[in-house]
CSV table of C-alpha atoms and ligand atoms in Angstrom, one decimal:
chain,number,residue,atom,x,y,z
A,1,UNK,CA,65.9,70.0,83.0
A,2,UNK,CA,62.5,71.7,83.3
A,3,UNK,CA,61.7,74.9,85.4
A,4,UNK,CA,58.9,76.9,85.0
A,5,UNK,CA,57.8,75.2,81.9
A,6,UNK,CA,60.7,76.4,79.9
A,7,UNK,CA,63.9,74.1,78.7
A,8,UNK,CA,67.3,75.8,81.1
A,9,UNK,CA,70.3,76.1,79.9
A,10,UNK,CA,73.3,74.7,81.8
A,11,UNK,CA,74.6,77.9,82.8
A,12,UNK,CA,71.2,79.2,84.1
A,13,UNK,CA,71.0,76.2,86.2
A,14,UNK,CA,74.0,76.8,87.5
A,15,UNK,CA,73.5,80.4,87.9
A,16,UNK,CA,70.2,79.8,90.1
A,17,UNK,CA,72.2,77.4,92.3
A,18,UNK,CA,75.4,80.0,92.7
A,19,UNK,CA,72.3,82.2,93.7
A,20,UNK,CA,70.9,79.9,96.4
A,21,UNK,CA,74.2,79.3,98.0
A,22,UNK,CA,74.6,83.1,98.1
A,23,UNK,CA,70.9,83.8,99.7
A,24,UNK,CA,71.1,80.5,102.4
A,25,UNK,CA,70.3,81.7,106.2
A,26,UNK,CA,71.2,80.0,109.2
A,27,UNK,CA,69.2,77.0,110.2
A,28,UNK,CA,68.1,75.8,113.9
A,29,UNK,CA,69.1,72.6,114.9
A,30,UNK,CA,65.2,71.8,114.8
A,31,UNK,CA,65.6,71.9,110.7
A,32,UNK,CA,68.5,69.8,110.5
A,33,UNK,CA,66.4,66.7,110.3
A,34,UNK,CA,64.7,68.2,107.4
A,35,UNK,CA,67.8,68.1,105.9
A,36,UNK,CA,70.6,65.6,106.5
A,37,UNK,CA,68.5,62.7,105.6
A,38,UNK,CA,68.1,64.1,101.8
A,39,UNK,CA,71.8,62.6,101.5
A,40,UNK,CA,72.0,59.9,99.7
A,41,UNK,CA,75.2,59.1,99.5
A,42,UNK,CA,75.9,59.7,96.1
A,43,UNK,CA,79.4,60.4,96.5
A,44,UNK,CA,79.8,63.4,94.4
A,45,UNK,CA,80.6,65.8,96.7
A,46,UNK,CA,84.0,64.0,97.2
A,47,UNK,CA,85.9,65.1,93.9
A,48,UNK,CA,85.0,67.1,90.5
A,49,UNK,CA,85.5,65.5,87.6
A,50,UNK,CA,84.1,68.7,85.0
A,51,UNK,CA,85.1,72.1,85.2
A,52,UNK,CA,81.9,74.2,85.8
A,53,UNK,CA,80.4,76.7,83.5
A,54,UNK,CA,81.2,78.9,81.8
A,55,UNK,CA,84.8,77.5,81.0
A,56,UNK,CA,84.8,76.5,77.7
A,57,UNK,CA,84.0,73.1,76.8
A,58,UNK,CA,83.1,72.5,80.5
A,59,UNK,CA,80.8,69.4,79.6
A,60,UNK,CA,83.4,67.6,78.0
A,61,UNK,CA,86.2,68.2,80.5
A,62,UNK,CA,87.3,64.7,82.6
A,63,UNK,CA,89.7,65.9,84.7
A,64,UNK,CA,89.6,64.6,88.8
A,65,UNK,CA,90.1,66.9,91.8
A,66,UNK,CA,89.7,66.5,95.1
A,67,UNK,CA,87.3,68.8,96.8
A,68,UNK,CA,86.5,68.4,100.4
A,69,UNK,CA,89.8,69.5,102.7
A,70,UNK,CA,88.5,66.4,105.3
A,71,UNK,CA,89.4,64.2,103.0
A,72,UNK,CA,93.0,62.5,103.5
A,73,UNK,CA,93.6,61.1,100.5
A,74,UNK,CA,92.7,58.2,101.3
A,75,UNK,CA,89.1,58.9,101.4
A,76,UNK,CA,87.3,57.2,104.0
A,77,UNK,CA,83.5,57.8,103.6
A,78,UNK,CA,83.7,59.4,107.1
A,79,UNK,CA,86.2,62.0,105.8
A,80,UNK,CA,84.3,63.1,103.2
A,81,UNK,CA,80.9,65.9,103.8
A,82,UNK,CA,78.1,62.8,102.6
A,83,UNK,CA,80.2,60.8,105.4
A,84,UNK,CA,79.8,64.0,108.1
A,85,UNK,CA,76.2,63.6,106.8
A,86,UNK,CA,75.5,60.3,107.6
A,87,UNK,CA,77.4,60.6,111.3
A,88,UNK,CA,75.3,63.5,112.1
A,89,UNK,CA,72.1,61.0,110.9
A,90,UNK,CA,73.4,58.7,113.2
A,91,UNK,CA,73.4,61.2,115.7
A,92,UNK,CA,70.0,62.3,115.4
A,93,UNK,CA,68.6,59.2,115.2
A,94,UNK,CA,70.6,58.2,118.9
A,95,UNK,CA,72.9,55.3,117.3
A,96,UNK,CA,75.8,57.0,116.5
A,97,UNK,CA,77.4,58.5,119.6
A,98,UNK,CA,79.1,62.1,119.1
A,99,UNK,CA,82.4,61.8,120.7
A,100,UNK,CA,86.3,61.0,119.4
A,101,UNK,CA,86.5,60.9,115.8
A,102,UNK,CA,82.9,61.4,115.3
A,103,UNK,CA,83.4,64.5,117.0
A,104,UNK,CA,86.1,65.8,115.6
A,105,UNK,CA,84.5,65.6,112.2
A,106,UNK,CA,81.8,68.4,113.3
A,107,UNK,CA,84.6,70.4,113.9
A,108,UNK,CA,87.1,70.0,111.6
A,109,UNK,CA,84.5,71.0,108.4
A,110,UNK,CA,85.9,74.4,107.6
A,111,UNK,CA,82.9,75.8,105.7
A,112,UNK,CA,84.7,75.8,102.6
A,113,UNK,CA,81.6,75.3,100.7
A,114,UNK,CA,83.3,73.4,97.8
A,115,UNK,CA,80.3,70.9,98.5
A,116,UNK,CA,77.1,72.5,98.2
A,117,UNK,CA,78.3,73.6,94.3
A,118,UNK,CA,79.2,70.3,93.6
A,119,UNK,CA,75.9,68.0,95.7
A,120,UNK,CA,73.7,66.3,93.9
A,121,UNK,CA,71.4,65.8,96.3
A,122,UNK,CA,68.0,68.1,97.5
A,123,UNK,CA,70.0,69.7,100.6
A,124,UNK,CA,73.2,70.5,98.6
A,125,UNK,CA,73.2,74.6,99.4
A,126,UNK,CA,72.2,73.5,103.0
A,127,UNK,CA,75.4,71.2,104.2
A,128,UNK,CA,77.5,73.9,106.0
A,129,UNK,CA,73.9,75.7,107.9
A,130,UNK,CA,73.8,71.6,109.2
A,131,UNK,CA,77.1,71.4,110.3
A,132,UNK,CA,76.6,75.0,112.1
A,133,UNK,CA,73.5,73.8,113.5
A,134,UNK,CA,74.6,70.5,115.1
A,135,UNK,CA,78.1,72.7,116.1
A,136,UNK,CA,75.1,75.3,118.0
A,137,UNK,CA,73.5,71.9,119.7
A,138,UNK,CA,76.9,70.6,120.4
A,139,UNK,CA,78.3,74.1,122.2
A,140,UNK,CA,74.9,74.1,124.0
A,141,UNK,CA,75.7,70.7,125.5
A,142,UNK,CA,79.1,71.5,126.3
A,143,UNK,CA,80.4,68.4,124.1
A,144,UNK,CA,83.1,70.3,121.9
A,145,UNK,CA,86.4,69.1,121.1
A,146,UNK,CA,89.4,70.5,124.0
A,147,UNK,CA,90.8,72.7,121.6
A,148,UNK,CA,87.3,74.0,120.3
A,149,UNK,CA,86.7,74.8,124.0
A,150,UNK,CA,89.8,76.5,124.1
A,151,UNK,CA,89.2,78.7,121.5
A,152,UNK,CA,85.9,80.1,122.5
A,153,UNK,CA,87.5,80.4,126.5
A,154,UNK,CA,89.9,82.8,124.7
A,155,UNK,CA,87.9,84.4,122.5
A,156,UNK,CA,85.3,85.2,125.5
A,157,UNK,CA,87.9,86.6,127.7
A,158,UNK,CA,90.2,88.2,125.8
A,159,UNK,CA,88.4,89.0,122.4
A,160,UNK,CA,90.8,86.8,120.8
A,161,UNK,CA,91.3,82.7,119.6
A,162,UNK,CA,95.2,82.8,121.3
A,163,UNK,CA,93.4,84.2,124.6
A,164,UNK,CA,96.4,87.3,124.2
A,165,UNK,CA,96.2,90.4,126.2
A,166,UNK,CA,93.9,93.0,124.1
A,167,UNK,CA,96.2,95.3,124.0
A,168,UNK,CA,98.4,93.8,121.7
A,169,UNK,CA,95.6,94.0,119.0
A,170,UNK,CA,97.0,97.0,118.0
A,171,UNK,CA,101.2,95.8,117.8
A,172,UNK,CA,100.5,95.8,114.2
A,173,UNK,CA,100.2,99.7,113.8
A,174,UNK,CA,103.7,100.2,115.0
A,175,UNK,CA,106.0,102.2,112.1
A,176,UNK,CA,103.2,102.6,110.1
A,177,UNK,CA,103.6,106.4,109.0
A,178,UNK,CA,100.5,108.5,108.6
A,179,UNK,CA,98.1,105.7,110.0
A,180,UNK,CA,95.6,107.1,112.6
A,181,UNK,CA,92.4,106.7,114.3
A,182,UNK,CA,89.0,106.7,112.7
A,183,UNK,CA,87.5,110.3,112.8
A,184,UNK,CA,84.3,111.4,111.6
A,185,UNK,CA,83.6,112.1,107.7
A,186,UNK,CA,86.9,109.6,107.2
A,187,UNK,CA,86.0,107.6,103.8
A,188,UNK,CA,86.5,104.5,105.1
A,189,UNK,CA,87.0,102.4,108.3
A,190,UNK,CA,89.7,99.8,107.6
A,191,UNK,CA,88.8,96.8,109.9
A,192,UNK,CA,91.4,94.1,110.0
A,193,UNK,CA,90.5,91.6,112.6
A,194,UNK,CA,92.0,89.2,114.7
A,195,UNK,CA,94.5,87.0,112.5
A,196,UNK,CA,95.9,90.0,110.7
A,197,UNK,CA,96.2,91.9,114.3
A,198,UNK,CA,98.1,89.0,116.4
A,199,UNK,CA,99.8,87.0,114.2
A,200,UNK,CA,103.4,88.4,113.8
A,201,UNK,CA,103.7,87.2,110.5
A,202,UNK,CA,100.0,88.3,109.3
A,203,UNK,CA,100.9,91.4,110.6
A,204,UNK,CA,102.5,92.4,107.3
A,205,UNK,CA,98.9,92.0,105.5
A,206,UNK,CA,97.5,95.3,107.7
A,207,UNK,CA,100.8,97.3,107.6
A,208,UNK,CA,101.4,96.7,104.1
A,209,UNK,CA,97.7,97.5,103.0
A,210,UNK,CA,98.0,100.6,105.3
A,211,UNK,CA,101.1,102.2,103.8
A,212,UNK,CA,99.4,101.5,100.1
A,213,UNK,CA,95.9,103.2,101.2
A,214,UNK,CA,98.4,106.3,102.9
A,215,UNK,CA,100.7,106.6,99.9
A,216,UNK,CA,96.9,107.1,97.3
A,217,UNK,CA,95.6,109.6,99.8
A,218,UNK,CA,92.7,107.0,100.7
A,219,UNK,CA,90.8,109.1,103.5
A,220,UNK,CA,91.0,105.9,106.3
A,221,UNK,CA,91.4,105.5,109.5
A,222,UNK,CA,91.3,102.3,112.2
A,223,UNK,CA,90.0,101.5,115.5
A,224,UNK,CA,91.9,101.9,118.7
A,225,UNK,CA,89.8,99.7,120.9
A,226,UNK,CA,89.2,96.9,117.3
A,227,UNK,CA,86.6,93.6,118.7
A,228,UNK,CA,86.8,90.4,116.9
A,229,UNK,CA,84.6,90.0,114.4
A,230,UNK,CA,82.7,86.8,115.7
A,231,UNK,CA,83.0,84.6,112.3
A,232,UNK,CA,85.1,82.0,113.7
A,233,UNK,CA,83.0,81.7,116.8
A,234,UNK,CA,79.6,82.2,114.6
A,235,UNK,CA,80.8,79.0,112.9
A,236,UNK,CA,81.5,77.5,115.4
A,237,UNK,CA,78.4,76.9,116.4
A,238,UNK,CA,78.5,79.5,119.7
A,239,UNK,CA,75.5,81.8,118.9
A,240,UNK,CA,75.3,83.7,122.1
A,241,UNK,CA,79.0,84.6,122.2
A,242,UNK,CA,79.0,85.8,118.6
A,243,UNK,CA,75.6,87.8,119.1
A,244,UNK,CA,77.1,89.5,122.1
A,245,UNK,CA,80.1,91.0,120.0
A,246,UNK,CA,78.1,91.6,116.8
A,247,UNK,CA,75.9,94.5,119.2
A,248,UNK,CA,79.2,95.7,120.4
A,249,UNK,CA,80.7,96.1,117.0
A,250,UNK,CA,77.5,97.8,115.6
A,251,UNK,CA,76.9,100.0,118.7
A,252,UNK,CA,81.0,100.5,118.0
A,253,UNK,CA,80.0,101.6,114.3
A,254,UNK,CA,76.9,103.4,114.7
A,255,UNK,CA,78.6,105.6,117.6
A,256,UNK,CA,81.3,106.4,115.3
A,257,UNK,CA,78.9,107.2,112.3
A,258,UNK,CA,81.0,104.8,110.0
A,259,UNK,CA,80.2,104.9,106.3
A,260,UNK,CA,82.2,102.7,104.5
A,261,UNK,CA,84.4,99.7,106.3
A,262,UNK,CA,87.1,98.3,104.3
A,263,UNK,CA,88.1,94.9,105.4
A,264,UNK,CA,91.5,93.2,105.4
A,265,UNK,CA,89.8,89.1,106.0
A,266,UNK,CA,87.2,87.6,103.6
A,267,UNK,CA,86.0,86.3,107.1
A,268,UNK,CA,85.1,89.4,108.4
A,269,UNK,CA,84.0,90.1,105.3
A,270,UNK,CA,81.4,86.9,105.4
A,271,UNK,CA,80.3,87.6,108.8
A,272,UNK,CA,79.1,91.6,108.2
A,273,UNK,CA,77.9,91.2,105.2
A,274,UNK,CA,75.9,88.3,106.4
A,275,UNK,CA,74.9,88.2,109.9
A,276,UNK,CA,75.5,92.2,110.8
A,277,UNK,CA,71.6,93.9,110.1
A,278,UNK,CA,71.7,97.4,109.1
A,279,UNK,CA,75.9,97.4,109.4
A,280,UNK,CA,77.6,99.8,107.1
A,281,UNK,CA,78.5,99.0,103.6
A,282,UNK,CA,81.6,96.4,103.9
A,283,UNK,CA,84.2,95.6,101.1
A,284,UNK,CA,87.0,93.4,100.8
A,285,UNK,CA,90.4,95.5,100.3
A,286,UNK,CA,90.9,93.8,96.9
A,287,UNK,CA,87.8,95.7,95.6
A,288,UNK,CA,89.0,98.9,97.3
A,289,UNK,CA,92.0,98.5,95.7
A,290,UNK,CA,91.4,97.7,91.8
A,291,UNK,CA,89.1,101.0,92.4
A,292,UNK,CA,92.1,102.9,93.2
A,293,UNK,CA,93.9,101.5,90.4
A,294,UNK,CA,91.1,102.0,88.0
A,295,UNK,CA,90.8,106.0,89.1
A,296,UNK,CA,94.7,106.1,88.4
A,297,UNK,CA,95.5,106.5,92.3
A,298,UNK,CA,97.7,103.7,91.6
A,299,UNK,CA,100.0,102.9,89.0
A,300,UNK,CA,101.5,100.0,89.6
A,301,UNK,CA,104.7,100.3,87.0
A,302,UNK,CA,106.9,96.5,87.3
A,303,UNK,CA,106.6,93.2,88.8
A,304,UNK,CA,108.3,91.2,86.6
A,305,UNK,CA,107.2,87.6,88.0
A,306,UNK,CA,104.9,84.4,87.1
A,307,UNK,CA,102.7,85.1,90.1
A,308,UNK,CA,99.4,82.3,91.0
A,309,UNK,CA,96.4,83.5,93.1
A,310,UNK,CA,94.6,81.4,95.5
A,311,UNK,CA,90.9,82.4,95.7
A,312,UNK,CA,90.0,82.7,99.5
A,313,UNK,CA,86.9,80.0,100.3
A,314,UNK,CA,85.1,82.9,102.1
A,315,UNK,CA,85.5,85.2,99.5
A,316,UNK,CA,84.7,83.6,96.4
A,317,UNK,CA,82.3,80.6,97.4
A,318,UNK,CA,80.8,82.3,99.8
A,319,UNK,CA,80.8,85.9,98.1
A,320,UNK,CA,81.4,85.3,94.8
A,321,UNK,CA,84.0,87.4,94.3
A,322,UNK,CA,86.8,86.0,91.9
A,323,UNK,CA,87.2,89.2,89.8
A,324,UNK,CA,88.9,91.6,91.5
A,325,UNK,CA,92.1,90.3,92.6
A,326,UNK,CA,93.0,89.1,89.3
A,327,UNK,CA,92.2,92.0,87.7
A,328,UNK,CA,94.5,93.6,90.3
A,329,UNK,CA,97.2,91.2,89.1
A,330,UNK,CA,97.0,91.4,85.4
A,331,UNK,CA,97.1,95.1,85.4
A,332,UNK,CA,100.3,95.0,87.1
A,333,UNK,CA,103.0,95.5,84.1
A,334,UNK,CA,105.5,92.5,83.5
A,335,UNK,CA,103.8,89.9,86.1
A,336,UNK,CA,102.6,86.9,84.3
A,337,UNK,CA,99.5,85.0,86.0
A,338,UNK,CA,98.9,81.5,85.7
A,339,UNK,CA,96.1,79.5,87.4
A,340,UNK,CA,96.6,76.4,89.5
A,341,UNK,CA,94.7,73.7,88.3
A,342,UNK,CA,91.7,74.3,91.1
A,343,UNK,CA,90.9,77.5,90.8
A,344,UNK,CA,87.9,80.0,91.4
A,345,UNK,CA,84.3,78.2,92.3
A,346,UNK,CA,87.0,75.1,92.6
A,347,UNK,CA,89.8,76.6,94.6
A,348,UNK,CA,90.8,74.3,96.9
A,349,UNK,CA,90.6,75.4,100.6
A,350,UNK,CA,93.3,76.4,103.2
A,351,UNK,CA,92.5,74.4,105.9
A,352,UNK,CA,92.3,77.1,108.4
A,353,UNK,CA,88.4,78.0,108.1
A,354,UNK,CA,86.2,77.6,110.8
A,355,UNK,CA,88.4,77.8,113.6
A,356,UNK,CA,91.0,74.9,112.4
A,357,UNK,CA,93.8,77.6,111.8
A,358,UNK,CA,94.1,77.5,115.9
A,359,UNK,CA,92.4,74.1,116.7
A,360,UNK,CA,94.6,72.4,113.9
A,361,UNK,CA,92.2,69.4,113.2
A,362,UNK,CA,92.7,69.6,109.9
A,363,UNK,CA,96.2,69.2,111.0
A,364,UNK,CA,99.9,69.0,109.2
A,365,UNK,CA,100.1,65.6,107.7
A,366,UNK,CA,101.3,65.2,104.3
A,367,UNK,CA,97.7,65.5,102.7
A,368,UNK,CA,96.5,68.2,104.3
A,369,UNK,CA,94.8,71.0,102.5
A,370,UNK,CA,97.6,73.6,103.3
A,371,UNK,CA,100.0,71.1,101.9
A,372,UNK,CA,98.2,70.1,99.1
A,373,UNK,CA,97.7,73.7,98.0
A,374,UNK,CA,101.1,74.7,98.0
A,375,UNK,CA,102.3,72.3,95.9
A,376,UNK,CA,99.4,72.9,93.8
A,377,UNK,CA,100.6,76.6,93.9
A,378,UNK,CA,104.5,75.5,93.1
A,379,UNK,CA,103.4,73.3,89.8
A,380,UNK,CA,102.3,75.9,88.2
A,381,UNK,CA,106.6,77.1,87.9
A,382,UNK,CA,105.2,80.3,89.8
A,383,UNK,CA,107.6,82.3,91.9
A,384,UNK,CA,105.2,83.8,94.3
A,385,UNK,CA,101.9,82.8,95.9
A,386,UNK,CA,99.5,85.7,95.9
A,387,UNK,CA,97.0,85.3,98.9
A,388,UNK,CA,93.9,87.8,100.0
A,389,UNK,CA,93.4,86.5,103.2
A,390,UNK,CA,95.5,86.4,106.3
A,391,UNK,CA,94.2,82.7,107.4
A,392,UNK,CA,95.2,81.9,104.1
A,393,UNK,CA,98.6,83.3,105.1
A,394,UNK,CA,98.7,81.9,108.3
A,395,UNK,CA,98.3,78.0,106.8
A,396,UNK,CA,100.5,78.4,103.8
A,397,UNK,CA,103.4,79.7,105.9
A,398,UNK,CA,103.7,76.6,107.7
A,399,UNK,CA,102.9,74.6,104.8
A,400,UNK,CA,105.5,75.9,102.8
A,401,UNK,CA,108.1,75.3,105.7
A,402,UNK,CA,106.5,71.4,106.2
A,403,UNK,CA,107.2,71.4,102.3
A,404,UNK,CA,110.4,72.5,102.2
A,405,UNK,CA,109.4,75.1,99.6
A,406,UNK,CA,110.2,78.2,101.8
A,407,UNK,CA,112.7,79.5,99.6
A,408,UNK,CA,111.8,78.4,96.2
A,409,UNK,CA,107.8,80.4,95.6
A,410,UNK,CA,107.1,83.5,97.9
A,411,UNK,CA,104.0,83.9,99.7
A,412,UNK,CA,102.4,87.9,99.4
A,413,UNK,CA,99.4,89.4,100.1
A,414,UNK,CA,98.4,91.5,97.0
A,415,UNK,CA,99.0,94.9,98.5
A,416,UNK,CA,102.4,93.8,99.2
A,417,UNK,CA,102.8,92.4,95.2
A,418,UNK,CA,100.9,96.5,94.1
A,419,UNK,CA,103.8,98.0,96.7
A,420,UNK,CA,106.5,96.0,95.3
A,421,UNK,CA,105.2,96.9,91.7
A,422,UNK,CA,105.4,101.1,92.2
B,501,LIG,S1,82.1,72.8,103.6
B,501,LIG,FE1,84.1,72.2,102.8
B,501,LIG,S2,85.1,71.2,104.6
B,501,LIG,FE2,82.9,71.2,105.0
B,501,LIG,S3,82.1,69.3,104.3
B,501,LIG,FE3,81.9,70.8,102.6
B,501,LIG,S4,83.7,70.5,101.4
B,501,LIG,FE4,84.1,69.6,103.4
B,502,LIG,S1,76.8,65.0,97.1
B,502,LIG,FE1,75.2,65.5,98.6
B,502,LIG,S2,73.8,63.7,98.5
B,502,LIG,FE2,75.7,63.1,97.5
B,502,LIG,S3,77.0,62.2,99.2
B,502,LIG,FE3,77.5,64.3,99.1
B,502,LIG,S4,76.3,65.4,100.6
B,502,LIG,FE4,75.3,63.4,100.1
């Protein structure tokens, strides 16, 4: 392929595409003609069948996987993101009506992302700014799904997707020794959001994370009065909502003269680093943490276990970061890692993104991406699934159970694998 006159190798074609996903901004539903009708239906968004640069030997690879979590399995063009391209054509051009299933495709996309790396059409790093866009037109309209509405009800009144009482954002803290309240000159802020705040079985993600960051002498401290971070609801396609708590949680930081913010959820991690202007510097707690272990203010000493890592969409895809958690893992003595087949740039998504962890249209059925991945995750002979996000969490703890796998691979958070290890 040509570019500037000059012959480009492979991998600096694919570097410059990695690039554009990364740079992409938000599109108005004005755009999104400009861009849907580029699709052409070339089908190749719905499965990989190479390995991507710079795995070796990556042109010659054949192997099949299946990207998009929509698809079912039994991959009905309407399941799959050039199908969600060609409803929302329909929609713009008035023939296609957005209501039932139709709907419910809008909003079940989780803005995985596996698509635009894989699209061989013009609009490939655009696909998810469409969906958002049409999702923003949709909200405007009032023409969500029930449970989409539901979500942003709660979420407006109570700063939360279950619509709990606020207080309870902060149950998580309880027995955590040394933990305390942000205080000026504190290194770093440790945000954790709402997933890792209200669900009881998240909850372990922000304890255990805590008592590592106590235990290195990490100068941190949290927020007593935490807002959601507005991701979800960003997404979602309800801009005025997620504006009004992205001033709160910079007047929130800018009051407080944060620094540094630490965060426990790729998503939050997505949404500051991308829609906050002028927000402190954010990093995911993975990055925080290999630091630690790099300066020797962690020495993780055993974990003698085959352990497989799931890469986050929101924080590789989005963010590009695959590094860090595995170098985390591989400096641990005695644990052995081992890849699932989709890995990295082709991990293979949750299901929760985007809202679906609480509006469950992805759903539970026997194909669905939480499913899928777990027995992905158990192939590989590992004993424990090591996750870096608590949506992640959330879906793979139900999967598991729907699998019947509960007691045969262990799901953990990486800080808890680094506690378990010292
Ligand atoms: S972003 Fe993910 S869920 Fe959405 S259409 Fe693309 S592959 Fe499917
Ligand atoms: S790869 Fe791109 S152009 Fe091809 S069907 Fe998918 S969305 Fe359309």
């Amino acid at each position: 392929m040509g570019h500037g006159g000059k012959l480009m190798k492979p991998v600096e074609i694919w570097e410059g595409h990695v690039k554009r996903i990364m740079e992409n901004k938000k599109m108005s539903f004005e755009e999104v003609g400009d861009w849907a009708y580029k699709c052409i239906l070339c089908t190749s968004c719905q499965g990989w069948y190479r390995e991507h640069p710079p795995a070796e030997n990556w042109q010659e690879k054949q192997t099949y996987y299946r990207t998009c979590p929509m698809m079912d399995g039994k991959e009905f063009e309407i399941s799959t993101p050039g199908g969600l391209m060609w409803v929302i054509k329909g929609y713009l051009d008035g023939i296609v009506p957005l209501e039932g299933r139709a709907l419910e495709q809008v909003f079940m996309c989780t803005v995985c992302k596996a698509c635009e790396y894989e699209c061989y059409g013009d609009h490939g790093e655009k696909i998810t700014n469409i969906v958002r866009a049409v999702r923003e037109k949709l909200v405007e309209d009032g023409n969500v799904p029930p449970l989409v509405r539901k979500f942003l009800e709660n979420v407006s009144s109570q700063g939360n997707p279950w619509g709990e009482a606020k207080a309870k954002r902060n149950d998580w803290k309880k027995g955590v020794e040394g933990l305390r309240n942000y205080a000026p000159n504190d290194g770093y802020l440790l945000y954790v959001g709402c997933v890792g705040s209200y669900d009881d079985a998240c909850q372990v993600m922000p304890r255990s994370l805590s008592n590592l960051l106590v235990k290195a002498n990490v100068s941190f401290g949290v927020l007593s009065d935490e807002e959601c971070d507005g991701n979800e609801i960003n997404l979602l396609g309800e801009t005025y909502l997620f504006e009004e708590f992205r001033d709160r949680n910079i007047q929130q930081m800018n009051k407080l003269g944060v620094k540094k913010i630490v965060v426990l959820s790729p998503h939050s991690y997505n949404v500051f680093k991308k829609e906050y202007e002028g927000f402190p510097e954010v990093i995911h707690y993975t990055q925080l943490v290999w630091d630690l272990i790099q300066n020797g203010k962690i020495k993780p000493l055993k974990f003698e276990k085959k352990v497989t890592y799931h890469d986050p969409c929101l924080l590789g895809r989005a963010n590009n970061i695959y590094d860090e958690p595995r170098k985390i893992l591989s400096s641990i003595p005695g644990l052995d890692l081992v890849e699932m087949k989709r890995n990295k740039v082709q991990s293979f998504c949750c299901g929760g993104g985007s809202g679906n962890f609480y509006t469950d249209i992805t759903g539970s059925r026997i194909d669905s991406p939480s499913r899928a991945r777990v027995r992905e995750a158990y192939e590989t002979g590992a004993e424990v699934l090591a996750i870096s996000c608590p949506i992640c969490m959330l879906m793979f703890k139900d999967a598991l159970k729907a699998e019947g796998l509960e007691e045969k691979i262990s799901l953990m958070d990486i800080s808890e694998i680094v506690r378990a290890s010292l």
